Amino acid sequence: MRTLGHETAGTIAKLGSNVSDSWNVGDQAVVHLVVSCGVCSECHAGRDHQCEVANEGPIPMSYGIGQPGGTADYMAVNARHLIKLEDVDLAEAAPLADAGLTPMQAVNSVRDRLTPEATVVVSGLGGLGHVGLQIILATTGSRVVALDTDQEKVDYATQKGAIGMVSDESAAEKIREMTGGIGADVVLDFVGVQPTVDIATQVIRNGGAIRFVGLGRGEFPYIAGDTKVLPWNVNIQLPYTGTLSDLRQVVALAAQDKLHVEVERYSLDDAVTAFEDLANGRIQGRAVLVP
Ligand SMILES: [Zn+2]
């Protein structure tokens, strides 16, 4: 049997004997997604999301994935994996554990390129993409082009201060025109299906950076020496989860009211209904189970 739930926030009910006195019963916290060890070379380098112990399998060891997760009245967590919450609603904090964390890692990995002169393309404004958009708008001065196939989501991005654009066959050309033919400095693809992967490779500029966050199985051919597929010096990464430091930054933005995740609350006893509603596309944003 496995207890699901890899995005968890809660109130501390009991402290273990080795927990430092910086924690008290009644404190609220969000759980870091990756079960990192704190003592391997990756953890010591501040890359705890790449912890050697947690990454022995193909997917990093997480609460809810390999270890018991948060869809329960109580869960046991190593205090090292908690970030304290102040002024953040627990139900709204829970999705930050992944839907906030992974976009923050993606944005932080390209932060040196997100200058006020830069153009960044955010592709897909769903669960993670709409958070990534808010993180960029709140923490950079770059010009943001936000793409989605859904007009409502495009309008949401425009209201937030981005240049909303419908993601269709003409999008890549429009972005190239907007940048004087140079292309975008950064593309964050939160979808990863063939059309969005095509847009990413078509609009990225020489020396730009692409982050493929979405897992939609789109592909492109890498041909050594052929710059028709990708221009020179393009940097590509596949962000997965994020560090404790990334999570702290996400929580801080939420506490400052600069980051909002749309949530729909269900009681823990109604979990099956929540999963059914999710499967039938009846949930806007994230469904949160409240014990
Ligand atoms: Zn480690």
Coordinates of C-alpha atoms and ligand atoms in Angstrom, one line a residue:
M1 CA 0.0 0.0 0.0
R2 CA 1.2 3.5 -0.8
T3 CA 0.0 6.9 0.6
L4 CA -0.1 9.3 -2.3
G5 CA 0.4 13.1 -2.0
H6 CA 3.7 14.8 -3.1
E7 CA 2.4 18.3 -2.5
T8 CA 1.8 18.7 1.2
A9 CA 1.5 21.5 3.8
G10 CA 0.4 21.1 7.3
T11 CA 0.5 21.9 11.0
I12 CA 3.1 20.3 13.3
A13 CA 1.3 18.0 15.7
K14 CA 4.3 16.4 17.4
L15 CA 8.1 16.9 17.4
G16 CA 10.7 14.1 17.2
S17 CA 13.4 13.9 19.8
N18 CA 16.2 15.2 17.5
V19 CA 14.3 18.2 16.1
S20 CA 15.9 21.6 16.7
D21 CA 14.2 24.1 18.9
S22 CA 13.5 26.3 15.8
W23 CA 10.3 24.2 15.5
N24 CA 7.3 24.2 17.7
V25 CA 4.0 22.3 17.8
G26 CA 1.4 24.4 16.0
D27 CA 3.9 25.7 13.4
Q28 CA 2.8 25.5 9.8
A29 CA 5.1 24.2 7.1
V30 CA 5.2 23.0 3.5
V31 CA 7.1 19.8 2.7
H32 CA 10.0 19.9 0.3
L33 CA 9.3 17.4 -2.5
V34 CA 12.7 15.7 -2.6
V35 CA 13.8 13.5 0.3
S36 CA 17.4 14.7 0.3
C37 CA 20.2 13.5 2.7
G38 CA 21.9 16.7 3.5
V39 CA 25.4 15.2 3.5
C40 CA 26.2 14.1 -0.1
S41 CA 28.3 16.3 -2.4
E42 CA 25.2 17.5 -4.3
C43 CA 23.5 18.5 -1.1
H44 CA 26.6 20.3 0.1
A45 CA 26.7 22.1 -3.2
G46 CA 23.2 23.4 -2.6
R47 CA 21.7 21.1 -5.3
D48 CA 19.7 19.0 -2.9
H49 CA 17.1 18.3 -5.6
Q50 CA 19.9 16.2 -7.2
C51 CA 20.7 14.4 -3.9
E52 CA 22.6 11.3 -4.7
V53 CA 20.6 9.2 -2.2
A54 CA 17.2 10.5 -3.4
N55 CA 18.2 10.0 -7.1
E56 CA 19.2 6.4 -7.0
G57 CA 16.1 5.6 -9.1
P58 CA 14.9 7.2 -12.3
I59 CA 12.6 9.5 -10.3
P60 CA 13.9 11.4 -7.2
M61 CA 12.6 9.9 -4.0
S62 CA 9.7 12.0 -2.7
Y63 CA 7.1 12.0 0.0
G64 CA 4.2 10.4 -2.0
I65 CA 6.5 8.9 -4.5
G66 CA 8.4 6.0 -2.9
Q67 CA 7.7 7.3 0.6
P68 CA 4.4 7.8 2.3
G69 CA 2.8 11.1 1.2
G70 CA 0.4 13.7 2.4
T71 CA -3.1 12.4 1.7
A72 CA -3.5 11.4 5.3
D73 CA -4.5 12.9 8.7
Y74 CA -0.8 12.8 9.8
M75 CA 2.5 12.2 8.1
A76 CA 6.0 11.8 9.4
V77 CA 8.5 14.2 7.9
N78 CA 12.2 14.8 8.5
A79 CA 12.3 18.4 9.8
R80 CA 15.1 19.1 7.3
H81 CA 12.5 18.9 4.5
L82 CA 10.2 21.6 5.9
I83 CA 9.9 25.2 5.1
K84 CA 8.0 27.3 7.6
L85 CA 4.8 29.0 6.5
E86 CA 3.7 32.4 7.7
D87 CA 0.8 34.3 6.2
V88 CA 0.1 31.6 3.6
D89 CA -3.1 29.6 3.6
L90 CA -2.3 25.9 4.1
A91 CA -4.5 24.7 1.2
E92 CA -2.9 27.3 -1.1
A93 CA 0.5 26.4 0.1
A94 CA 0.3 22.7 -0.6
P95 CA 0.6 23.0 -4.4
L96 CA 3.6 25.3 -4.0
A97 CA 5.5 22.1 -3.1
D98 CA 5.7 21.1 -6.8
A99 CA 3.6 23.5 -9.0
G100 CA 5.6 26.4 -7.4
L101 CA 8.9 24.6 -6.8
T102 CA 9.6 23.3 -10.3
P103 CA 8.9 26.6 -12.1
M104 CA 11.0 28.4 -9.6
Q105 CA 13.9 26.1 -10.3
A106 CA 13.4 26.6 -14.1
V107 CA 13.4 30.4 -13.7
N108 CA 16.3 30.5 -11.3
S109 CA 18.3 28.3 -13.8
V110 CA 18.0 31.1 -16.4
R111 CA 18.0 34.1 -14.1
D112 CA 21.2 35.5 -15.5
R113 CA 19.5 35.8 -18.9
L114 CA 16.4 37.5 -17.6
T115 CA 17.6 41.1 -17.9
P116 CA 15.2 44.0 -18.6
E117 CA 16.2 43.8 -22.3
A118 CA 15.4 40.1 -22.6
T119 CA 12.3 38.5 -24.1
V120 CA 11.1 35.3 -22.4
V121 CA 8.5 33.0 -23.8
V122 CA 6.3 31.0 -21.4
S123 CA 4.6 28.2 -23.3
G124 CA 1.5 26.7 -21.6
L125 CA -0.4 28.4 -18.8
G126 CA -1.8 25.4 -16.9
G127 CA -0.9 24.1 -13.5
L128 CA 2.8 24.9 -13.6
G129 CA 2.9 27.4 -16.4
H130 CA 0.6 29.9 -14.7
V131 CA 2.8 29.8 -11.7
G132 CA 6.0 30.2 -13.8
L133 CA 4.4 33.2 -15.4
Q134 CA 3.8 34.9 -12.0
I135 CA 7.3 34.1 -10.8
I136 CA 8.8 35.8 -13.9
L137 CA 6.5 38.8 -13.7
A138 CA 7.2 39.2 -9.9
T139 CA 11.0 38.7 -10.0
T140 CA 12.3 40.0 -13.4
G141 CA 11.9 43.0 -15.6
S142 CA 12.0 41.0 -18.8
R143 CA 9.4 41.2 -21.6
V144 CA 7.2 38.1 -21.2
V145 CA 5.3 36.5 -24.1
A146 CA 2.8 34.0 -22.8
L147 CA 1.4 31.3 -25.1
D148 CA -1.6 29.0 -24.7
T149 CA -4.1 27.4 -27.0
D150 CA -6.9 28.5 -24.7
Q151 CA -8.0 32.1 -25.2
E152 CA -9.1 32.4 -21.5
K153 CA -5.6 31.6 -20.4
V154 CA -4.1 34.0 -22.9
D155 CA -6.4 36.7 -21.5
Y156 CA -5.3 35.8 -17.9
A157 CA -1.7 36.3 -19.0
T158 CA -2.5 39.7 -20.5
Q159 CA -4.3 40.8 -17.4
K160 CA -1.2 39.8 -15.4
G161 CA 1.0 42.0 -17.5
A162 CA 2.4 39.6 -20.1
I163 CA 2.0 39.8 -23.9
G164 CA -0.7 37.1 -24.3
M165 CA -0.6 35.2 -27.6
V166 CA -2.6 32.3 -28.9
S167 CA -0.2 29.3 -29.4
D168 CA -0.7 28.4 -33.1
E169 CA 1.4 28.0 -36.3
S170 CA 1.9 31.7 -36.6
A171 CA 3.2 32.2 -33.0
A172 CA 6.9 31.5 -33.8
E173 CA 7.0 34.0 -36.6
K174 CA 5.3 36.7 -34.5
I175 CA 7.8 36.3 -31.8
R176 CA 10.7 36.5 -34.2
E177 CA 9.3 39.7 -35.6
M178 CA 8.8 41.2 -32.1
T179 CA 12.5 40.6 -31.4
G180 CA 13.7 42.1 -34.7
G181 CA 14.4 38.7 -36.1
I182 CA 16.8 37.8 -33.3
G183 CA 14.6 35.5 -31.3
A184 CA 13.8 35.0 -27.6
D185 CA 16.4 34.9 -24.9
V186 CA 14.6 32.2 -22.9
V187 CA 11.8 29.8 -23.6
L188 CA 10.1 27.9 -20.7
D189 CA 8.0 25.1 -22.2
F190 CA 5.6 23.9 -19.6
V191 CA 3.8 21.6 -22.1
G192 CA 6.4 19.7 -24.1
V193 CA 4.1 18.5 -26.9
Q194 CA 5.3 18.7 -30.5
P195 CA 3.9 22.1 -31.3
T196 CA 5.4 23.7 -28.3
V197 CA 8.8 22.0 -28.7
D198 CA 8.7 23.3 -32.3
I199 CA 8.0 26.8 -31.2
A200 CA 10.9 26.6 -28.6
T201 CA 13.5 25.5 -31.2
Q202 CA 12.2 28.0 -33.8
V203 CA 12.2 31.1 -31.6
I204 CA 15.3 30.6 -29.4
R205 CA 18.0 33.0 -30.2
N206 CA 21.7 32.4 -30.6
G207 CA 23.0 31.8 -27.0
G208 CA 19.5 31.5 -25.6
A209 CA 18.2 29.0 -23.0
I210 CA 15.4 26.5 -23.3
R211 CA 13.9 24.8 -20.3
F212 CA 11.6 21.8 -21.1
V213 CA 9.5 21.4 -18.0
G214 CA 6.4 19.8 -19.6
L215 CA 6.5 16.1 -20.3
G216 CA 4.4 15.9 -23.5
R217 CA 6.9 13.8 -25.4
G218 CA 7.6 16.3 -28.2
E219 CA 11.0 15.9 -29.9
F220 CA 13.5 17.6 -32.1
P221 CA 16.5 16.1 -33.9
Y222 CA 19.9 17.1 -32.7
I223 CA 22.3 17.2 -35.6
A224 CA 25.9 18.1 -34.7
G225 CA 27.0 21.1 -36.8
D226 CA 23.6 21.9 -38.2
T227 CA 22.3 25.2 -36.9
K228 CA 19.0 25.0 -38.6
V229 CA 17.6 23.0 -35.7
L230 CA 19.2 25.0 -32.9
P231 CA 21.4 28.1 -33.2
W232 CA 24.9 28.2 -31.7
N233 CA 25.4 28.2 -27.9
V234 CA 21.8 27.3 -27.0
N235 CA 21.6 25.9 -23.5
I236 CA 18.9 23.3 -22.7
Q237 CA 17.9 21.8 -19.4
L238 CA 15.1 19.5 -18.2
P239 CA 14.1 20.9 -14.8
Y240 CA 12.6 18.4 -12.3
T241 CA 11.6 19.6 -8.8
G242 CA 13.8 22.2 -7.1
T243 CA 16.0 22.9 -4.2
L244 CA 15.1 23.9 -0.6
S245 CA 16.2 27.4 -1.5
D246 CA 13.9 27.5 -4.5
L247 CA 11.0 26.4 -2.2
R248 CA 11.9 29.2 0.3
Q249 CA 11.7 31.7 -2.5
V250 CA 8.3 30.4 -3.7
V251 CA 6.9 30.6 -0.1
A252 CA 8.2 34.1 0.2
L253 CA 6.5 35.2 -3.0
A254 CA 3.2 33.6 -1.8
A255 CA 3.5 35.4 1.6
Q256 CA 4.0 38.7 -0.3
D257 CA 0.8 38.0 -2.2
K258 CA 2.7 37.9 -5.5
L259 CA 1.9 34.2 -6.3
H260 CA -1.5 32.7 -6.4
V261 CA -2.4 29.1 -7.2
E262 CA -6.0 28.4 -8.0
V263 CA -7.2 25.7 -5.7
E264 CA -10.4 23.7 -5.1
R265 CA -10.8 22.2 -1.7
Y266 CA -12.1 18.7 -1.0
S267 CA -12.3 16.9 2.3
L268 CA -9.9 13.9 2.6
D269 CA -13.0 11.6 2.7
D270 CA -14.0 13.0 -0.7
A271 CA -10.6 12.1 -2.3
V272 CA -12.2 9.7 -4.8
T273 CA -14.6 12.5 -6.0
A274 CA -11.6 14.8 -6.4
F275 CA -9.8 12.3 -8.6
E276 CA -12.9 11.8 -10.6
D277 CA -13.3 15.5 -11.1
L278 CA -9.7 15.8 -12.1
A279 CA -10.0 13.0 -14.6
N280 CA -13.1 14.7 -16.1
G281 CA -11.5 18.1 -16.4
R282 CA -13.8 19.7 -13.8
I283 CA -11.0 21.3 -11.8
Q284 CA -9.6 24.7 -12.3
G285 CA -6.0 24.8 -11.0
R286 CA -5.2 22.3 -8.3
A287 CA -7.5 20.1 -6.2
V288 CA -6.5 20.1 -2.5
L289 CA -7.5 17.4 0.0
V290 CA -8.1 18.9 3.4
P291 CA -8.2 16.4 6.4
Ligands
ZN1 ZN 22.2 14.3 -0.5

